[in-house]
CSV table of C-alpha atoms in Angstrom, one decimal:
chain,number,residue,atom,x,y,z
A,1,MET,CA,-5.5,8.3,-13.7
A,2,ALA,CA,-3.5,7.2,-10.7
A,3,HIS,CA,-5.3,6.8,-7.4
A,4,ALA,CA,-3.3,8.3,-4.5
A,5,GLN,CA,-4.0,5.6,-1.9
A,6,SER,CA,-2.0,2.3,-2.2
A,7,PHE,CA,-3.5,-1.2,-1.6
A,8,ARG,CA,-1.7,-4.4,-1.2
A,9,GLY,CA,-4.4,-7.0,-1.8
A,10,GLN,CA,-5.2,-8.8,-5.1
A,11,PRO,CA,-8.0,-7.2,-7.1
A,12,LEU,CA,-11.3,-9.1,-7.0
A,13,ARG,CA,-13.4,-8.9,-10.2
A,14,LEU,CA,-17.0,-7.8,-9.7
A,15,GLY,CA,-18.5,-7.7,-13.2
A,16,GLU,CA,-16.6,-4.9,-15.0
A,17,THR,CA,-15.1,-3.5,-11.8
A,18,THR,CA,-12.4,-4.5,-9.4
A,19,PHE,CA,-12.6,-4.4,-5.6
A,20,ILE,CA,-9.8,-4.6,-3.0
A,21,PRO,CA,-10.7,-4.9,0.8
A,22,GLU,CA,-8.0,-4.7,3.5
A,23,VAL,CA,-7.8,-4.4,7.2
A,24,ARG,CA,-4.8,-3.8,9.5
A,25,LEU,CA,-4.5,-4.2,13.2
A,26,ASP,CA,-1.6,-2.5,15.1
A,27,TYR,CA,-0.5,-2.6,18.7
A,28,VAL,CA,1.7,0.4,19.5
A,29,SER,CA,3.7,1.6,22.5
A,30,VAL,CA,5.1,5.1,22.8
A,31,ASP,CA,7.3,6.6,25.5
A,32,ASN,CA,6.1,10.2,25.1
A,33,ALA,CA,2.5,10.1,24.2
A,34,PHE,CA,1.9,13.8,24.5
A,35,ASN,CA,5.0,15.0,22.7
A,36,SER,CA,6.1,17.0,25.7
A,37,ASN,CA,9.4,18.0,27.2
A,38,SER,CA,8.0,18.1,30.8
A,39,ASN,CA,5.3,15.4,30.7
A,40,GLU,CA,6.8,12.3,29.2
A,41,GLU,CA,4.1,9.7,29.7
A,42,GLU,CA,4.1,6.2,28.3
A,43,ALA,CA,1.0,4.9,26.5
A,44,SER,CA,0.0,1.9,24.5
A,45,GLY,CA,-3.0,1.0,22.5
A,46,PHE,CA,-4.6,-0.6,19.4
A,47,ILE,CA,-5.3,0.9,16.0
A,48,VAL,CA,-7.7,-0.7,13.6
A,49,ALA,CA,-7.4,0.5,9.9
A,50,PRO,CA,-10.0,-0.8,7.5
A,51,ALA,CA,-9.7,0.1,3.8
A,52,VAL,CA,-11.4,-0.6,0.6
A,53,GLN,CA,-10.8,0.4,-3.1
A,54,TRP,CA,-13.2,0.1,-6.0
A,55,GLU,CA,-12.3,0.7,-9.7
A,56,ALA,CA,-14.2,0.6,-12.9
A,57,ASP,CA,-12.2,1.1,-16.1
A,58,ARG,CA,-13.9,1.2,-19.5
A,59,ARG,CA,-12.5,2.5,-22.7
A,60,LEU,CA,-13.8,6.0,-22.4
A,61,LEU,CA,-14.5,6.2,-18.6
A,62,GLU,CA,-12.5,5.5,-15.5
A,63,LEU,CA,-14.0,5.6,-12.0
A,64,ASN,CA,-12.1,5.2,-8.7
A,65,ALA,CA,-13.3,5.3,-5.1
A,66,SER,CA,-11.5,4.4,-1.9
A,67,TYR,CA,-11.9,4.7,1.9
A,68,ARG,CA,-9.2,4.3,4.5
A,69,GLY,CA,-10.0,4.7,8.2
A,70,ARG,CA,-8.0,4.6,11.4
A,71,TYR,CA,-9.6,4.0,14.8
A,72,GLY,CA,-7.3,4.3,17.8
A,73,SER,CA,-8.0,3.1,21.4
A,74,PHE,CA,-5.4,3.7,24.1
A,75,ASP,CA,-5.0,3.2,27.8
A,76,GLU,CA,-4.9,7.0,28.0
A,77,SER,CA,-8.5,7.8,26.7
A,78,ALA,CA,-7.5,11.3,25.6
A,79,LEU,CA,-5.3,9.7,22.9
A,80,ASN,CA,-8.3,7.9,21.3
A,81,PHE,CA,-9.0,9.1,17.7
A,82,THR,CA,-11.0,8.4,14.6
A,83,ASP,CA,-9.6,9.3,11.2
A,84,HIS,CA,-11.3,9.1,7.8
A,85,ASP,CA,-10.0,9.4,4.3
A,86,LEU,CA,-12.6,9.2,1.5
A,87,ARG,CA,-11.6,9.7,-2.1
A,88,ALA,CA,-13.3,9.5,-5.5
A,89,SER,CA,-12.3,10.4,-9.0
A,90,LEU,CA,-13.7,10.3,-12.5
A,91,ALA,CA,-11.8,10.5,-15.8
A,92,ALA,CA,-13.6,10.7,-19.1
A,93,ALA,CA,-12.4,10.9,-22.7
A,94,PRO,CA,-15.4,11.5,-24.9
A,95,ALA,CA,-13.1,12.1,-27.9
A,96,LYS,CA,-9.5,11.6,-28.6
A,97,LYS,CA,-8.6,15.2,-28.1
A,98,HIS,CA,-10.9,16.0,-25.2
A,99,ARG,CA,-10.4,14.7,-21.7
A,100,THR,CA,-12.0,15.7,-18.4
A,101,SER,CA,-11.4,14.7,-14.8
A,102,ILE,CA,-13.0,15.3,-11.4
A,103,ASN,CA,-11.5,14.6,-8.0
A,104,PHE,CA,-13.0,14.6,-4.6
A,105,ARG,CA,-11.6,14.1,-1.1
A,106,LEU,CA,-12.9,14.2,2.4
A,107,LEU,CA,-10.1,14.0,5.1
A,108,GLN,CA,-10.6,14.1,8.8
A,109,GLU,CA,-7.6,13.7,11.1
A,110,ALA,CA,-6.9,14.2,14.8
A,111,GLU,CA,-3.8,16.2,15.5
A,112,GLU,CA,-1.5,14.5,18.0
A,113,PHE,CA,-1.1,16.3,21.3
A,114,GLY,CA,1.9,18.7,21.1
A,115,THR,CA,1.7,19.2,17.3
A,116,GLY,CA,-0.2,21.3,14.8
A,117,GLN,CA,-2.4,24.0,16.4
A,118,ALA,CA,-1.4,22.8,19.9
A,119,ALA,CA,2.3,22.6,19.2
A,120,PHE,CA,3.3,24.4,22.5
A,121,VAL,CA,0.2,23.8,24.6
A,122,GLU,CA,-0.1,21.2,27.4
A,123,GLY,CA,-3.1,20.1,29.4
A,124,LEU,CA,-5.7,19.8,26.7
A,125,ASP,CA,-8.5,17.3,27.2
A,126,ASP,CA,-9.1,16.5,23.6
A,127,GLN,CA,-7.1,16.4,20.4
A,128,ILE,CA,-7.9,19.0,17.7
A,129,VAL,CA,-9.7,17.5,14.7
A,130,ASP,CA,-8.8,18.8,11.3
A,131,THR,CA,-11.4,18.3,8.6
A,132,SER,CA,-10.9,19.2,4.9
A,133,THR,CA,-13.1,18.8,1.9
A,134,SER,CA,-11.6,19.3,-1.6
A,135,LEU,CA,-13.0,19.2,-5.1
A,136,SER,CA,-11.2,19.8,-8.4
A,137,ALA,CA,-12.3,19.6,-12.0
A,138,GLY,CA,-10.1,19.8,-15.1
A,139,TYR,CA,-10.2,19.7,-18.9
A,140,THR,CA,-7.4,18.9,-21.3
A,141,TYR,CA,-7.4,19.5,-25.0
A,142,GLY,CA,-5.0,17.3,-27.0
A,143,ALA,CA,-4.5,13.6,-27.6
A,144,ARG,CA,-2.4,11.7,-25.1
A,145,ASP,CA,0.3,11.1,-27.6
A,146,ALA,CA,0.2,14.6,-29.1
A,147,ARG,CA,3.2,16.9,-28.7
A,148,GLY,CA,1.3,19.7,-27.0
A,149,ASN,CA,-1.6,19.6,-24.6
A,150,VAL,CA,-3.5,22.6,-23.1
A,151,GLY,CA,-5.5,22.2,-19.8
A,152,ALA,CA,-7.6,24.3,-17.5
A,153,GLY,CA,-9.6,23.7,-14.4
A,154,VAL,CA,-10.8,24.9,-11.0
A,155,SER,CA,-10.1,23.8,-7.4
A,156,PHE,CA,-12.0,24.2,-4.1
A,157,LEU,CA,-11.0,23.5,-0.5
A,158,ASN,CA,-12.8,24.0,2.8
A,159,ARG,CA,-10.8,23.4,5.9
A,160,SER,CA,-12.1,23.6,9.5
A,161,TYR,CA,-10.8,22.7,13.0
A,162,SER,CA,-12.7,21.6,16.1
A,163,ASP,CA,-13.3,24.5,18.4
A,164,VAL,CA,-10.6,24.7,21.0
A,165,GLY,CA,-10.9,28.4,21.9
A,166,ILE,CA,-8.0,30.7,21.1
A,167,LEU,CA,-6.0,27.8,19.5
A,168,THR,CA,-8.3,27.6,16.6
A,169,ASP,CA,-10.1,30.9,16.5
A,170,GLY,CA,-10.1,32.3,12.9
A,171,ASP,CA,-8.2,29.4,11.4
A,172,ASP,CA,-11.1,27.9,9.4
A,173,TYR,CA,-10.9,28.9,5.7
A,174,THR,CA,-12.2,28.3,2.2
A,175,SER,CA,-10.1,28.6,-0.9
A,176,PHE,CA,-11.1,28.6,-4.6
A,177,GLY,CA,-9.4,29.4,-7.9
A,178,PRO,CA,-8.7,28.4,-11.5
A,179,PHE,CA,-5.5,27.0,-13.1
A,180,LEU,CA,-4.2,27.0,-16.6
A,181,ALA,CA,-1.5,24.6,-17.9
A,182,PHE,CA,0.5,23.7,-21.1
A,183,SER,CA,2.5,20.5,-21.5
A,184,TYR,CA,4.9,19.4,-24.2
A,185,ARG,CA,5.8,15.7,-24.8
A,186,VAL,CA,9.6,15.2,-25.0
A,187,SER,CA,9.5,11.4,-24.8
A,188,ALA,CA,7.1,8.5,-24.7
A,189,ASP,CA,6.6,8.8,-20.9
A,190,THR,CA,7.7,12.4,-20.1
A,191,ARG,CA,5.9,15.7,-20.5
A,192,LEU,CA,7.3,19.1,-19.6
A,193,ARG,CA,4.7,21.4,-18.0
A,194,VAL,CA,4.1,25.1,-17.4
A,195,GLU,CA,1.3,26.0,-15.1
A,196,THR,CA,-0.2,29.1,-13.5
A,197,ARG,CA,-2.6,29.0,-10.5
A,198,PHE,CA,-4.7,31.7,-8.9
A,199,ILE,CA,-6.2,31.0,-5.4
A,200,THR,CA,-8.3,33.2,-3.2
A,201,GLN,CA,-8.4,32.2,0.5
A,202,ASP,CA,-11.2,33.4,2.8
A,203,TYR,CA,-10.4,33.0,6.6
A,204,ASP,CA,-12.7,33.3,9.5
A,205,ALA,CA,-10.1,35.8,10.7
A,206,ASP,CA,-10.4,38.4,7.9
A,207,SER,CA,-6.9,39.8,8.5
A,208,ARG,CA,-5.5,36.5,7.0
A,209,ASP,CA,-7.5,36.7,3.7
A,210,ARG,CA,-5.2,36.7,0.7
A,211,ASN,CA,-5.0,36.1,-3.0
A,212,THR,CA,-2.1,34.1,-4.4
A,213,ILE,CA,-0.8,33.7,-7.9
A,214,SER,CA,1.7,31.0,-8.7
A,215,PHE,CA,3.9,30.3,-11.7
A,216,LEU,CA,5.2,26.7,-11.9
A,217,VAL,CA,7.4,24.6,-14.3
A,218,GLY,CA,8.0,20.9,-14.1
A,219,ALA,CA,7.3,17.6,-15.6
A,220,ASP,CA,4.9,14.7,-15.6
A,221,LEU,CA,6.5,11.3,-15.7
A,222,GLU,CA,4.1,8.5,-16.7
A,223,ALA,CA,4.4,5.5,-14.5
A,224,THR,CA,6.6,2.8,-15.9
A,225,ASP,CA,8.3,-0.3,-14.4
A,226,ARG,CA,11.1,1.9,-13.1
A,227,THR,CA,10.0,5.6,-12.7
A,228,GLY,CA,7.0,7.8,-12.4
A,229,GLY,CA,5.6,10.9,-10.7
A,230,ARG,CA,5.4,14.7,-11.0
A,231,ILE,CA,7.6,17.7,-10.4
A,232,ARG,CA,6.3,21.3,-9.9
A,233,LEU,CA,8.7,24.1,-8.9
A,234,GLY,CA,8.0,27.8,-9.1
A,235,ILE,CA,7.2,31.1,-7.4
A,236,SER,CA,4.1,32.3,-5.7
A,237,GLU,CA,3.1,35.8,-4.6
A,238,ALA,CA,0.6,36.4,-1.9
A,239,ASP,CA,-1.4,39.7,-1.8
A,240,PHE,CA,-2.9,40.1,1.7
A,241,ASP,CA,-6.1,42.0,2.3
A,242,ALA,CA,-4.8,43.4,5.6
A,243,ALA,CA,-3.8,47.0,5.4
A,244,GLY,CA,-0.1,47.6,5.7
A,245,VAL,CA,1.0,44.0,5.1
A,246,GLU,CA,3.4,43.7,2.2
A,247,ASN,CA,3.1,41.1,-0.5
A,248,ARG,CA,5.0,37.9,0.2
A,249,THR,CA,6.9,36.1,-2.6
A,250,THR,CA,7.8,32.4,-1.9
A,251,PHE,CA,9.6,29.7,-3.7
A,252,VAL,CA,7.2,26.7,-3.8
A,253,ALA,CA,7.6,23.0,-4.6
A,254,ASP,CA,5.3,20.1,-5.1
A,255,VAL,CA,7.2,16.9,-6.0
A,256,ASP,CA,6.2,13.2,-5.9
A,257,LEU,CA,8.6,10.7,-7.5
A,258,PHE,CA,9.4,7.1,-7.4
A,259,TYR,CA,12.3,5.1,-8.7
A,260,ARG,CA,12.5,1.3,-8.9
A,261,PRO,CA,16.1,0.1,-9.8
A,262,ARG,CA,15.0,-3.5,-9.3
A,263,GLU,CA,11.6,-5.2,-9.2
A,264,TYR,CA,12.1,-5.7,-5.5
A,265,SER,CA,13.4,-2.3,-4.6
A,266,ARG,CA,11.6,1.1,-4.7
A,267,PHE,CA,12.5,4.6,-3.6
A,268,ASP,CA,9.8,7.3,-3.1
A,269,LEU,CA,10.4,11.0,-2.6
A,270,SER,CA,7.8,13.6,-1.6
A,271,VAL,CA,8.6,17.3,-1.3
A,272,ARG,CA,6.2,20.1,-0.3
A,273,ARG,CA,7.1,23.8,0.2
A,274,ASP,CA,4.4,26.5,0.4
A,275,LEU,CA,3.2,29.6,2.3
A,276,GLU,CA,0.8,29.0,5.3
A,277,THR,CA,-1.2,31.6,7.3
A,278,ILE,CA,-2.4,29.6,10.3
A,279,ASP,CA,-0.6,31.2,13.3
A,280,ALA,CA,-1.3,34.5,14.9
A,281,SER,CA,1.3,37.2,14.5
A,282,ALA,CA,2.1,40.9,15.3
A,283,ASN,CA,0.5,42.0,12.0
A,284,GLY,CA,-2.5,39.6,12.3
A,285,VAL,CA,-1.6,37.6,9.2
A,286,GLY,CA,0.7,34.9,10.6
A,287,GLU,CA,2.8,34.0,7.6
A,288,SER,CA,5.0,30.9,7.7
A,289,ILE,CA,6.9,28.9,5.2
A,290,ARG,CA,6.6,25.1,5.5
A,291,ASP,CA,9.0,22.5,4.1
A,292,ASP,CA,7.8,18.9,4.3
A,293,ILE,CA,10.1,16.2,2.9
A,294,GLN,CA,9.5,12.4,3.0
A,295,PHE,CA,11.8,9.7,1.7
A,296,THR,CA,10.9,6.0,1.7
A,297,TRP,CA,12.8,2.9,0.6
A,298,SER,CA,10.9,-0.4,0.3
A,299,TYR,CA,12.9,-3.6,-0.3
A,300,GLY,CA,11.7,-7.1,-0.8
A,301,TRP,CA,14.4,-9.4,0.4
A,302,THR,CA,12.5,-12.5,-0.5
A,303,SER,CA,9.0,-13.2,-1.8
A,304,ARG,CA,7.7,-13.3,1.8
A,305,PHE,CA,10.0,-10.9,3.7
A,306,SER,CA,10.2,-7.1,3.1
A,307,THR,CA,11.3,-4.0,4.9
A,308,ARG,CA,10.4,-0.3,4.7
A,309,LEU,CA,12.6,2.6,5.8
A,310,ARG,CA,11.1,6.0,6.1
A,311,ILE,CA,12.9,9.3,6.8
A,312,ASP,CA,11.0,12.6,7.1
A,313,THR,CA,11.5,16.2,8.1
A,314,ASP,CA,9.0,19.0,8.6
A,315,ARG,CA,10.3,22.6,9.0
A,316,ILE,CA,8.1,25.6,9.7
A,317,ASP,CA,9.7,29.0,9.5
A,318,ARG,CA,7.3,31.4,11.2
A,319,VAL,CA,7.3,35.2,11.5
A,320,CYS,CA,7.6,36.8,14.9
A,321,PRO,CA,6.3,36.4,17.6
A,322,ASN,CA,5.8,32.7,16.6
A,323,ILE,CA,8.4,29.9,17.1
A,324,ASP,CA,10.2,28.1,14.3
A,325,THR,CA,10.2,24.3,14.5
A,326,LEU,CA,12.1,21.4,12.9
A,327,THR,CA,10.6,18.0,13.3
A,328,SER,CA,12.5,15.0,11.9
A,329,GLY,CA,11.9,11.3,12.2
A,330,VAL,CA,13.0,7.8,11.1
A,331,SER,CA,11.2,4.5,11.2
A,332,LEU,CA,11.9,1.0,10.1
A,333,ASN,CA,9.3,-1.7,9.5
A,334,PHE,CA,9.4,-5.3,8.4
A,335,ASP,CA,6.6,-7.5,7.0
A,336,ILE,CA,6.4,-11.3,6.7
A,337,GLY,CA,3.9,-12.8,4.3
A,338,ILE,CA,2.3,-15.8,6.0
A,339,ARG,CA,-0.3,-16.5,3.3
A,340,ARG,CA,-1.4,-14.5,0.2
A,341,TRP,CA,-4.1,-12.9,2.3
A,342,LEU,CA,-2.2,-12.6,5.7
A,343,SER,CA,1.0,-10.9,6.8
A,344,VAL,CA,2.5,-9.9,10.1
A,345,GLY,CA,5.2,-7.5,11.0
A,346,ALA,CA,6.8,-5.1,13.5
A,347,GLY,CA,8.5,-1.7,13.5
A,348,ALA,CA,10.2,1.0,15.5
A,349,GLY,CA,10.5,4.7,15.0
A,350,THR,CA,11.8,7.8,16.6
A,351,SER,CA,11.1,11.5,16.1
A,352,ARG,CA,12.5,14.7,17.5
A,353,ARG,CA,11.4,18.3,17.5
A,354,THR,CA,13.6,21.4,18.1
A,355,ALA,CA,12.1,24.8,18.5
A,356,ASP,CA,13.7,28.3,18.1
A,357,ALA,CA,12.1,31.2,19.8
A,358,CYS,CA,11.9,34.6,18.0
A,359,ASP,CA,14.9,36.8,18.6
A,360,VAL,CA,15.8,35.2,22.0
A,361,GLU,CA,18.0,32.3,23.0
A,362,ASP,CA,15.8,29.2,23.4
A,363,ASP,CA,16.2,27.1,26.5
A,364,GLY,CA,15.1,23.8,24.9
A,365,SER,CA,11.9,23.6,26.9
A,366,ARG,CA,9.8,23.2,23.8
A,367,ASP,CA,11.9,20.4,22.3
A,368,TYR,CA,10.9,16.8,22.6
A,369,GLN,CA,11.8,13.3,21.5
A,370,ARG,CA,9.4,10.4,21.0
A,371,ASN,CA,10.1,6.7,20.5
A,372,SER,CA,7.7,4.0,19.5
A,373,LEU,CA,7.5,0.2,19.0
A,374,GLY,CA,4.7,-1.7,17.3
A,375,VAL,CA,3.5,-5.0,15.8
A,376,HIS,CA,0.8,-5.4,13.2
A,377,VAL,CA,-1.3,-7.9,11.3
A,378,THR,CA,-2.7,-7.2,7.8
A,379,MET,CA,-5.5,-9.2,6.2
A,380,THR,CA,-6.9,-8.9,2.7
A,381,LEU,CA,-8.6,-11.2,0.2
């Protein structure tokens, strides 16, 4: 079972387990720290990012655990933040045709000023903190090399925001639901998959409560030297509890793929499209469609010098009276290996948001552009 976080260090053997520690120090400078059109303030600061991964892999049992933190300290104290990402997973195969898995994640992130819940608000003293806890468990019947496999499981998510008055009122929610899947092996490393999911979401603001059923098709590509990942495409229908609100049918996507044409070159693509109900709206539900696309190209020019190009776009199509946004960005970073355990690098990036008001001509006052420069040092064992 793949672990979502990536680590660059060499695994250290500890008995029957492996251990990878890592720490990165960044110095960054940005020209629009608050992502504002009217208050473009420069700021600089340090970010310390410690990380560790632990793995234990035996014949019938695989355990993974990892932690990645980010601690930011800036000359503008309001920009200081503390992020945590803790993950754990267990995969067991008590028999050839019986496999189970459990995944846990605790994620806490500070939303940058001018984004997320505070996208069009200025003058806040603190960043909004988004905390989510997720747990999923699944069972698969069928051998790994069998033509057909059947799977089922459940997922749970609790998401909450730090209290910032009207900006976060009613946004906390809990979701829970089962899923059922069938997969068919068409080659040694590819399985076609059909999946259905049912999710019930319970918001603090009862008008946003909904039940969603999704029908998905796609494929699982077992990781090889050249390709790997997963594809899910389908339709979801949301049934809202609020009286007078019609069901909402949405095309959804969940894609993570990589392609490595050469050992030193790798392309990664991530696509997310789904229905969200965070904003307020005239009917109290606040439906919005979110498209999030990320593309990355990593290239090793020599054994010591590598670059990483990233292009991303985030589009939120909201219902009235909310404002549609399109945020896009590009960044380029390079890394130089000094020793096996030490590397240094630098990077630059730019991002831009455009906003369209509902049914009126927008004057561009909600648009912004932000540029950043940084240097970093990464150490591992």
